Short mmCIF file of C-alpha atoms and ligand atoms in Angstrom, two decimals:
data_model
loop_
_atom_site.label_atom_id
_atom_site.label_comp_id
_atom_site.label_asym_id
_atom_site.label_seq_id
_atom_site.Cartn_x
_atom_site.Cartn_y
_atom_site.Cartn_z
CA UNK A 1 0.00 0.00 0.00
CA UNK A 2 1.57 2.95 -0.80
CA UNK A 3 2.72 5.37 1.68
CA UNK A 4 3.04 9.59 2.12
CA UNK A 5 5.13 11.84 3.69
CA UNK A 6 1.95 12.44 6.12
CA UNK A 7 1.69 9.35 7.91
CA UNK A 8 5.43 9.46 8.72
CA UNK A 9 6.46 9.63 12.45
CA UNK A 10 8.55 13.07 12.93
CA UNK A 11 11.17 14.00 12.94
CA UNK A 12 12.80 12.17 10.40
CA UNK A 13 15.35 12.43 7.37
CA UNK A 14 13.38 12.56 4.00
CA UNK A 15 15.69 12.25 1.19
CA UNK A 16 14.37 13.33 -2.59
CA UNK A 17 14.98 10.63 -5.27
CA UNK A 18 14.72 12.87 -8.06
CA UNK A 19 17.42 15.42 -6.65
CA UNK A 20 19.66 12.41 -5.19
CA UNK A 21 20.04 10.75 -8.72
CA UNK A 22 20.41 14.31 -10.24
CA UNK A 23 23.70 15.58 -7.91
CA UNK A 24 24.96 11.86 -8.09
CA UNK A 25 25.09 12.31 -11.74
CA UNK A 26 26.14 15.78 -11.97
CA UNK A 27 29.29 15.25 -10.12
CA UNK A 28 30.00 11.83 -11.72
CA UNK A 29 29.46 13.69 -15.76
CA UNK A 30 31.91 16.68 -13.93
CA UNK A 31 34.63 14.39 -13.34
CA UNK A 32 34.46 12.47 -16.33
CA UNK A 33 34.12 15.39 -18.54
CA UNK A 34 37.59 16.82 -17.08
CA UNK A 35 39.29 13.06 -16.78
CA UNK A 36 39.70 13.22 -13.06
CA UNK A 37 39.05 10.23 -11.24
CA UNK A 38 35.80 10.82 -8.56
CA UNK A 39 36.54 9.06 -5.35
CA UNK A 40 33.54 10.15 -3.16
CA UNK A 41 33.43 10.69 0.62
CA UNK A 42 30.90 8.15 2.27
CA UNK A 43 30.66 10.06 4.98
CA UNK A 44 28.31 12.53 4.10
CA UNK A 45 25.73 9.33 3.44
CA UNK A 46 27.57 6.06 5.74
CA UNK A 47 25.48 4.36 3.31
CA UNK A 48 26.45 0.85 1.13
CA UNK A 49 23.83 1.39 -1.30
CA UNK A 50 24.19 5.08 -2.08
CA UNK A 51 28.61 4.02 -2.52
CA UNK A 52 27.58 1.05 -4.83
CA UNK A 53 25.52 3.59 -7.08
CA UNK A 54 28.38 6.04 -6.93
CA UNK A 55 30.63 3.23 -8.08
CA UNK A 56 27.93 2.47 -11.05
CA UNK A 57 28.23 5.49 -11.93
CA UNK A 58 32.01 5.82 -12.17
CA UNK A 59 34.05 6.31 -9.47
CA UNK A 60 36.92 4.76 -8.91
CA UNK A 61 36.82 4.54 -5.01
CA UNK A 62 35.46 5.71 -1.77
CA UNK A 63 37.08 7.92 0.93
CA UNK A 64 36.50 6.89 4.70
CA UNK A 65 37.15 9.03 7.39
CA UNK A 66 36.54 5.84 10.32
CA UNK A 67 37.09 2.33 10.40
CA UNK A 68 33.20 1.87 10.39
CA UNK A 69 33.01 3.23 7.51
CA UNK A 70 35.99 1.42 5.43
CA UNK A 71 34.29 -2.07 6.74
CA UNK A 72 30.76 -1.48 5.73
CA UNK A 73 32.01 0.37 2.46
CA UNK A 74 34.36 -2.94 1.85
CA UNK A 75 30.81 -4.08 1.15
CA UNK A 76 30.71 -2.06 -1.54
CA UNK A 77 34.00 -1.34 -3.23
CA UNK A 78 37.66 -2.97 -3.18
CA UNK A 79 39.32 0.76 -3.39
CA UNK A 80 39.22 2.31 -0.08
CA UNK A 81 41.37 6.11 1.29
CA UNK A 82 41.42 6.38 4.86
CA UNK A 83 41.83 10.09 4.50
CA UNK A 84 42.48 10.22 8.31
CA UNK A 85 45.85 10.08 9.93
CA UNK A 86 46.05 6.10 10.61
CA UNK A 87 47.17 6.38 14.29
CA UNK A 88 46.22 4.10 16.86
CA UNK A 89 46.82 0.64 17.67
CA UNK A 90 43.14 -0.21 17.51
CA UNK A 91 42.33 1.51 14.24
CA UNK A 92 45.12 0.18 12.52
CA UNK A 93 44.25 -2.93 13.65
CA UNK A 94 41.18 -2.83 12.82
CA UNK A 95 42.49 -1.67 8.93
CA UNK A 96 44.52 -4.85 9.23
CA UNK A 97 41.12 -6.60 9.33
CA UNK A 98 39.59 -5.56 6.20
CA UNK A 99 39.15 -8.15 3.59
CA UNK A 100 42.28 -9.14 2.21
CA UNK A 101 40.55 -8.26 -1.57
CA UNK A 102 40.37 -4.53 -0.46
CA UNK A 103 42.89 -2.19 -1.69
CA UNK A 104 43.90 0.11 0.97
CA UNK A 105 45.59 3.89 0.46
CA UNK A 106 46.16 6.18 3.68
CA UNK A 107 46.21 10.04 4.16
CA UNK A 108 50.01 10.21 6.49
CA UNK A 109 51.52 13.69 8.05
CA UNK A 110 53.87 12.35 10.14
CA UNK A 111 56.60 9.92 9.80
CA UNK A 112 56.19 8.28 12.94
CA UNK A 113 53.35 7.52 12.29
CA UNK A 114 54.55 4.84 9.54
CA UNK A 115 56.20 1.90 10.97
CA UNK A 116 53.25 0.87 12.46
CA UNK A 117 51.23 1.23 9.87
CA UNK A 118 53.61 -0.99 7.87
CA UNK A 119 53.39 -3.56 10.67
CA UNK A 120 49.42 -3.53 9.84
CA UNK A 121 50.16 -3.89 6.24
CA UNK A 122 52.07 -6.97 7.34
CA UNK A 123 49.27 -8.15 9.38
CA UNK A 124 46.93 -7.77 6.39
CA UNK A 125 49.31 -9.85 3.94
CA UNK A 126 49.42 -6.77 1.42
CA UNK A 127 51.06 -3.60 1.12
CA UNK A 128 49.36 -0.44 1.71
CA UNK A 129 49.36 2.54 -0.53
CA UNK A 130 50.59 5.83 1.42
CA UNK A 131 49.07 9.55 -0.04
CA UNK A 132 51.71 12.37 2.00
CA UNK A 133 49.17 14.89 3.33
CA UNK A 134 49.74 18.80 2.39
CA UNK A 135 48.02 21.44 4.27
CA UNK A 136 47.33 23.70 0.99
CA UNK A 137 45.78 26.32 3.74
CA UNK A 138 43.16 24.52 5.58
CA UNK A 139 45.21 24.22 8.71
CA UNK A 140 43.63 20.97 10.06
CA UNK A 141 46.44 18.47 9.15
CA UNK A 142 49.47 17.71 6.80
CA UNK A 143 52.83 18.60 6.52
CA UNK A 144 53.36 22.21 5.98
CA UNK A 145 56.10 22.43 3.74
CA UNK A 146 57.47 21.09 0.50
CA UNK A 147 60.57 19.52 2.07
CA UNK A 148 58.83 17.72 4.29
CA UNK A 149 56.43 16.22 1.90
CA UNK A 150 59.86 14.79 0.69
CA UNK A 151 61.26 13.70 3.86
CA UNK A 152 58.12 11.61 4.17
CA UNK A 153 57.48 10.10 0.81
CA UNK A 154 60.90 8.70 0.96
CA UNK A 155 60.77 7.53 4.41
CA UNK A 156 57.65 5.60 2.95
CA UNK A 157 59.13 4.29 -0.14
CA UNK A 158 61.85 3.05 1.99
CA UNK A 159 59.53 0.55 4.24
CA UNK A 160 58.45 -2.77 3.18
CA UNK A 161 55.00 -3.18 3.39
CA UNK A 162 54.48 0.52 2.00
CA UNK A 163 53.93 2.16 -1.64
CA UNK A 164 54.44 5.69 -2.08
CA UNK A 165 51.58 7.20 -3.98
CA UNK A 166 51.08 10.62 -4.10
CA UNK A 167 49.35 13.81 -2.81
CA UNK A 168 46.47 14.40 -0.81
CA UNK A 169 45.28 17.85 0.17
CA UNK A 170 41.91 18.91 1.17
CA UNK A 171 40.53 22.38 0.71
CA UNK A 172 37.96 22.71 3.05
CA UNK A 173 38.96 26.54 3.60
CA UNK A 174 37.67 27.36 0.11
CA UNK A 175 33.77 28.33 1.29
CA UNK A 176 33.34 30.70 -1.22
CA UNK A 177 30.92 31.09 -4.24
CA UNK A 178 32.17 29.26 -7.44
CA UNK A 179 32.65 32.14 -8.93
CA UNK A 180 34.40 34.02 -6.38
CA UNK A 181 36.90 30.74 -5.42
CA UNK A 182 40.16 32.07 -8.60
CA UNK A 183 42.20 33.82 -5.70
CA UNK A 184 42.40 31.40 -3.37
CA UNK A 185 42.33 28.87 -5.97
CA UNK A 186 45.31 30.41 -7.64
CA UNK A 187 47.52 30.79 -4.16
CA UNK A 188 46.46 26.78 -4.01
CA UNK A 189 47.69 26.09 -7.55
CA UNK A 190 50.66 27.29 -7.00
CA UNK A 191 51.55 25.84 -3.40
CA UNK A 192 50.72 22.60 -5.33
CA UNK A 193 53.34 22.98 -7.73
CA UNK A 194 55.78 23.46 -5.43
CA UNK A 195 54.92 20.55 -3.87
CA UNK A 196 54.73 18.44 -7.30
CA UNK A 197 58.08 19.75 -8.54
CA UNK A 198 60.02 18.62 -5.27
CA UNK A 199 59.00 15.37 -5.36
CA UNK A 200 59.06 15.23 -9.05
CA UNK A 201 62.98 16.68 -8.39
CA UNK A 202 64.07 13.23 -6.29
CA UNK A 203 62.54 10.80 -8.43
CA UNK A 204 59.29 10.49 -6.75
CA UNK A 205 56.79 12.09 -9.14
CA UNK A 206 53.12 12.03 -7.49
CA UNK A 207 51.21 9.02 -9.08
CA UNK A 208 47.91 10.65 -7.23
CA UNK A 209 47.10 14.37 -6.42
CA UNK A 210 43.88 14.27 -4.77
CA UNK A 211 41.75 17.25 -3.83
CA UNK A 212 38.42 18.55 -4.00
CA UNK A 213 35.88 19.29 -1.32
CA UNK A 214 32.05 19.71 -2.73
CA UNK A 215 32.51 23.47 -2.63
CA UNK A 216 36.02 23.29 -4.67
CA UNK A 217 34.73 20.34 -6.58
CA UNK A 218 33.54 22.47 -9.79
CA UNK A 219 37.01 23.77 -10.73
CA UNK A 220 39.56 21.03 -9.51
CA UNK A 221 40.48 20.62 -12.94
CA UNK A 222 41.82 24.21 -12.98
CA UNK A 223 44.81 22.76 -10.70
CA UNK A 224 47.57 21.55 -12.67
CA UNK A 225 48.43 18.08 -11.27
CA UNK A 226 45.12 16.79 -9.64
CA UNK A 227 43.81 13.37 -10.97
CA UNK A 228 41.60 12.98 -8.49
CA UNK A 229 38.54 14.52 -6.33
CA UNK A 230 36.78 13.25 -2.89
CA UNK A 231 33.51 15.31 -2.50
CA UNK A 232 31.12 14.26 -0.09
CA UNK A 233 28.38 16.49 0.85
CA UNK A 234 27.43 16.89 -3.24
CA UNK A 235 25.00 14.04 -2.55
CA UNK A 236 22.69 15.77 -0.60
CA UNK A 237 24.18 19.20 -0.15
CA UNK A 238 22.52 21.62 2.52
CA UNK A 239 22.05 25.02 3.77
CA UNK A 240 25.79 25.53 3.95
CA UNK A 241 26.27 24.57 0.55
CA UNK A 242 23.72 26.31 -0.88
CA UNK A 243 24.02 29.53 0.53
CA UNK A 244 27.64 29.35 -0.38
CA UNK A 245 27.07 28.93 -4.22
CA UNK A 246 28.26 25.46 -4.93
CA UNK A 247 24.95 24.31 -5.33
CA UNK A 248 21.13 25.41 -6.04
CA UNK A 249 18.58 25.36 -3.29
CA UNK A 250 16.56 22.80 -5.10
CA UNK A 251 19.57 20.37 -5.53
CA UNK A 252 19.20 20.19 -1.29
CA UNK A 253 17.96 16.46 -1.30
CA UNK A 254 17.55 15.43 2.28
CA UNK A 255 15.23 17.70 4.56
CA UNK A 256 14.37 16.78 8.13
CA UNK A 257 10.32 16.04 8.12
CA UNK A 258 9.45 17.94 11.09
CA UNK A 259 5.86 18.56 12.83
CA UNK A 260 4.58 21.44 14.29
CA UNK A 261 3.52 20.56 17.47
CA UNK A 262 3.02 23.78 19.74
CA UNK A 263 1.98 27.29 19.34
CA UNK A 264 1.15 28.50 22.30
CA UNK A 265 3.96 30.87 22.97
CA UNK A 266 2.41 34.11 21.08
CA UNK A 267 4.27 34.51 18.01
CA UNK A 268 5.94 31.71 18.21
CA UNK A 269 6.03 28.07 16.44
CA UNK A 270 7.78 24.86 17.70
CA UNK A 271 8.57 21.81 15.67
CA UNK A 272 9.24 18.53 17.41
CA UNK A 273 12.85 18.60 15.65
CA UNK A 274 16.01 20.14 18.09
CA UNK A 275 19.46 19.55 18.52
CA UNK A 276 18.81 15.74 18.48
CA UNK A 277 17.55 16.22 15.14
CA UNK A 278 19.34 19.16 13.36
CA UNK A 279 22.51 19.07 15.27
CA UNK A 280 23.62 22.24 16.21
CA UNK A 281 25.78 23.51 13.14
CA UNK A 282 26.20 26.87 12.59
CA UNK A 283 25.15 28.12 8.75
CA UNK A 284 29.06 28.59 7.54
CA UNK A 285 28.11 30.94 4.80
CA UNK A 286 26.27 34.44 4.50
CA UNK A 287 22.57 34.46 4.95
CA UNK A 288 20.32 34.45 8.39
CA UNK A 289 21.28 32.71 11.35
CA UNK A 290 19.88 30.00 12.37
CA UNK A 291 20.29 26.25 12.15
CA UNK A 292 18.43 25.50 9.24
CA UNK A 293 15.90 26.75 6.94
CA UNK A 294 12.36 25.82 6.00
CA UNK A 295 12.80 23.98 2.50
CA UNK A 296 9.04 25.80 1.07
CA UNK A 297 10.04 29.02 2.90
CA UNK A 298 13.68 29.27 3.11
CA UNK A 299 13.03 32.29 4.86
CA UNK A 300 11.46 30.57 7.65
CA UNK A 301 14.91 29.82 9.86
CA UNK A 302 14.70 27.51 13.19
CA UNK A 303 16.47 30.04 15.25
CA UNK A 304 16.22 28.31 18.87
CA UNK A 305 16.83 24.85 19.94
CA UNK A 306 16.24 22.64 22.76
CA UNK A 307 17.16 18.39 22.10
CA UNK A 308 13.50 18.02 21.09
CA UNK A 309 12.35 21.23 20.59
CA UNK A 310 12.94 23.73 17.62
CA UNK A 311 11.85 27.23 17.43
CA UNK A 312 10.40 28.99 14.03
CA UNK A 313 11.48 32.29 13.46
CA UNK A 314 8.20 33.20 11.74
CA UNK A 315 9.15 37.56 11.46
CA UNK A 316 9.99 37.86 7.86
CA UNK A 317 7.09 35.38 6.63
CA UNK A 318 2.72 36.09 7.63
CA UNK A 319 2.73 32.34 7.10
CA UNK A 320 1.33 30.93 10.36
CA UNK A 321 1.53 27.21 10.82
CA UNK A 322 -1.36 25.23 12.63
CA UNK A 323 -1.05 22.40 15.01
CA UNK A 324 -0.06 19.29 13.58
CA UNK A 325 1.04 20.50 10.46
CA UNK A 326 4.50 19.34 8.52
CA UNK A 327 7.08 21.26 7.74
CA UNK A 328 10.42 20.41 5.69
CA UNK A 329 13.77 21.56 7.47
CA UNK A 330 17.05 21.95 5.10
CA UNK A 331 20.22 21.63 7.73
CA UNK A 332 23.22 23.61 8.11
CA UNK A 333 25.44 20.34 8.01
CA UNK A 334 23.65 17.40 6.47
CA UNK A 335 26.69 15.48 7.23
CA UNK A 336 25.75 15.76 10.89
CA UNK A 337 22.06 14.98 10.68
CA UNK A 338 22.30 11.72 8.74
CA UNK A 339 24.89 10.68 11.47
CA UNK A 340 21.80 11.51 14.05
CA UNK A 341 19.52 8.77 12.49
CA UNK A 342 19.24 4.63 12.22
CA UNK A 343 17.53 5.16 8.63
CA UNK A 344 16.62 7.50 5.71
CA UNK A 345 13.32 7.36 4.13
CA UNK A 346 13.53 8.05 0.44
CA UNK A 347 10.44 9.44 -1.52
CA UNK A 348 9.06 11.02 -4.70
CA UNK A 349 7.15 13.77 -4.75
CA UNK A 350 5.05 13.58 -1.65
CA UNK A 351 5.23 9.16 -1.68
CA UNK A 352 7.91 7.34 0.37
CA UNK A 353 9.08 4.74 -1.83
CA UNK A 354 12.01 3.56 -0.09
CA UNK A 355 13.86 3.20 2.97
CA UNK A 356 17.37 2.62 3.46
CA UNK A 357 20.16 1.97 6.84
CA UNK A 358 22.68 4.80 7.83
CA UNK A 359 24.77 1.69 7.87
CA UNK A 360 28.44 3.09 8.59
CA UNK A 361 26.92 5.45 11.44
CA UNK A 362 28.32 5.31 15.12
CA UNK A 363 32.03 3.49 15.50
CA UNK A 364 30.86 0.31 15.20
CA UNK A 365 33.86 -1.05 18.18
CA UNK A 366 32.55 -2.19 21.66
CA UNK A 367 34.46 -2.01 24.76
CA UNK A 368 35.05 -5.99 24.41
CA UNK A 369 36.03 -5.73 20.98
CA UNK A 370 38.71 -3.60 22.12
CA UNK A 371 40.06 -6.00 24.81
CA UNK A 372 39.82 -8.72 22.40
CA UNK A 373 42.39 -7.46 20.58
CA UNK A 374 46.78 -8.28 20.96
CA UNK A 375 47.25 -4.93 20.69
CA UNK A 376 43.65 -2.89 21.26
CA UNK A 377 43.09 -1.15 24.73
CA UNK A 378 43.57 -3.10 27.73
CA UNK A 379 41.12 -3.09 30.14
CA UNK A 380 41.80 -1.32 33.62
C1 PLP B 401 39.73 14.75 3.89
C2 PLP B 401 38.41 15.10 3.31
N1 PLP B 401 38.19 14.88 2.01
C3 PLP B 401 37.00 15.16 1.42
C4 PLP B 401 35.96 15.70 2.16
C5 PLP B 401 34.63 16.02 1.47
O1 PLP B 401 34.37 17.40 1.44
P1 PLP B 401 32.88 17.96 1.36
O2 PLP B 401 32.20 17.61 2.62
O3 PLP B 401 33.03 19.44 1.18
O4 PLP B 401 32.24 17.34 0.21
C6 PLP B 401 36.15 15.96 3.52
C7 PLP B 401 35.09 16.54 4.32
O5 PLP B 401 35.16 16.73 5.50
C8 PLP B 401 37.40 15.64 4.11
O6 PLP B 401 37.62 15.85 5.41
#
């Protein structure tokens, strides 16, 4: 019997079909058309089925940022980037456990960081491919200069176990419109040169430069070098997003279905979605405040939140919602909101047709898994 958005229990993440398929396939005809190889970020979606239809549709790979991920995406695909720094007894062990079919690459800043992860290549019974991490102005991690993207990529060609294969850089500091991103752009092209030509200059010429973020995505082909991009959000994309430029608001697939359910604070409107719902992200990009907008009325912001509760800012709309009625929130960070939530309902138009796991959510090791293993946490 078929079902609509109505009878759904609130709140809950509604994703659109229509505008999934479309930003799956945008990004996967970008990359083609500019011959860079699209290696998506799973953790925007944590989700096997969403990865194998990326893969359908070209990529060569996923990106992981957790261990949960890589073994529910192993599922899915047999190229997996740990673009995290692999540090940790427990998550390397962990790696070690994949399935011995899964090719394995890692993000790596620091040198000592490598020995151990050639001891879990050993473990595994296969060699690990190692991407040297440049911060290209994001200031999160990688190494910071030139020379010691060198120092590193030869201390990883010189351990068994470990193949030196490139770049990695991620330019999450470029937040600007399209449009507006040739500056900064520009100062990244050329910090990536420098980068390319030293290790081009001691015989170790970057097999992989990978890059790209979903607001940098659209002109990664601008950087000399790059053969490869690792968007994430582009899947659903969100407030954020939007009101940055790198997407439309209608490309905004996944709303939170959200129910009105008091008004009787004068002037004001509650929905039964809060913090436990929306997260608590703050719009990174111009526009009104507020922790995301009303997908009908995106001048309709929640502007308060309590774990269950959400407040409407209702001044710039004579909209008045009554009782009982459903409303459709776009997040700030979409990322965070399908990490809130078991399952995603997926419809058409106002019919669900589909429901699906947010399989690679949570960390996926218990306490006794832990113990379990030679060299995981010990117990007190
Ligand atoms: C290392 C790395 N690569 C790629 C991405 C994907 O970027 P975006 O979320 O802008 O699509 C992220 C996002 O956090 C990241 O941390």
């Amino acid at each position: 019997m078929a079902m609509y958005l109505e009878q759904l229990e609130t709140p809950v993440p509604v994703v659109d079909l229509d505008r999934l398929a479309f930003n799956l396939d945008r990004m996967a005809a970008y990359a083609t058309l500019h011959g860079l190889r699209l290696r998506p970020h799973v953790k925007t979606h944590k989700s096997p089925r969403i990865a194998a239809e990326q893969m359908r549709l070209g990529a060569v790979g996923l990106t992981c940022a957790t261990l949960r991920e890589a073994e529910v995406m192993a599922e899915a695909c047999d190229d997996l980037l740990l673009a995290y720094p692999p540090v940790g007894a427990a998550r390397l062990e962990r790696m070690a456990r994949l399935p011995r079919e899964v090719r394995i690459a890692v993000a790596a800043d620091d040198g000592a960081a490598l020995q151990a992860l050639a001891l879990a290549a050993k473990l595994s019974r296969r060699e690990i491919d190692v991407l040297v991490e440049a911060d290209l102005g994001m200031h999160r991690v990688g190494v910071s200069t030139p020379e010691r993207a060198v120092m590193l990529a030869k201390q990883v060609r010189d351990i068994a176990g470990l193949n030196f294969a490139g770049l990695l850089f991620y330019p999450g500091h470029i937040r600007e419109s399209t449009a507006a991103q040739s500056d900064k752009l520009a100062q990244l092209g050329a910090e990536l040169a420098r980068y390319i030509d030293a290790l081009s200059d001691v015989g170790l010429p970057p097999r992989v430069v990978s890059g790209g973020s979903t607001p940098a995505a659209w002109r990664m082909h601008e950087l000399k070098g790059v053969t490869e991009v690792r968007p994430g959000t582009y899947v659903y994309n969100d407030r954020t997003t939007a009101n940055i430029g790198a997407c439309d608001w209608d490309d905004c697939a996944l709303t939170v279905l959200a129910t009105v359910v008091s008004t009787a604070v004068p002037g004001q409107v509650v929905i039964d979605a809060g913090t436990k719902a929306l997260g608590r992200e703050p719009l990174r990009a111009d526009g009104d405040d507020g922790f995301g907008a009303l997908l009908d009325r995106p001048e309709v912001t929640v502007s308060r939140l309590s774990e269950e509760h959400g407040i409407l800012d209702l001044s710039k709309t004579d909209w008045r919602p009554r009782l009982g009625e459903q409303v459709r929130v776009v997040p700030n960070h979409v990322c965070i909101v399908v990490h809130l939530f078991d399952e995603i309902v997926g419809v058409r138009g106002e019919a669900v047709e589909t429901r699906w796991p947010v399989a690679a959510r949570g960390r996926g090791a218990t306490y006794e898994d832990a113990r379990e293993g030679p060299t995981g946490p010990r117990a007190v």
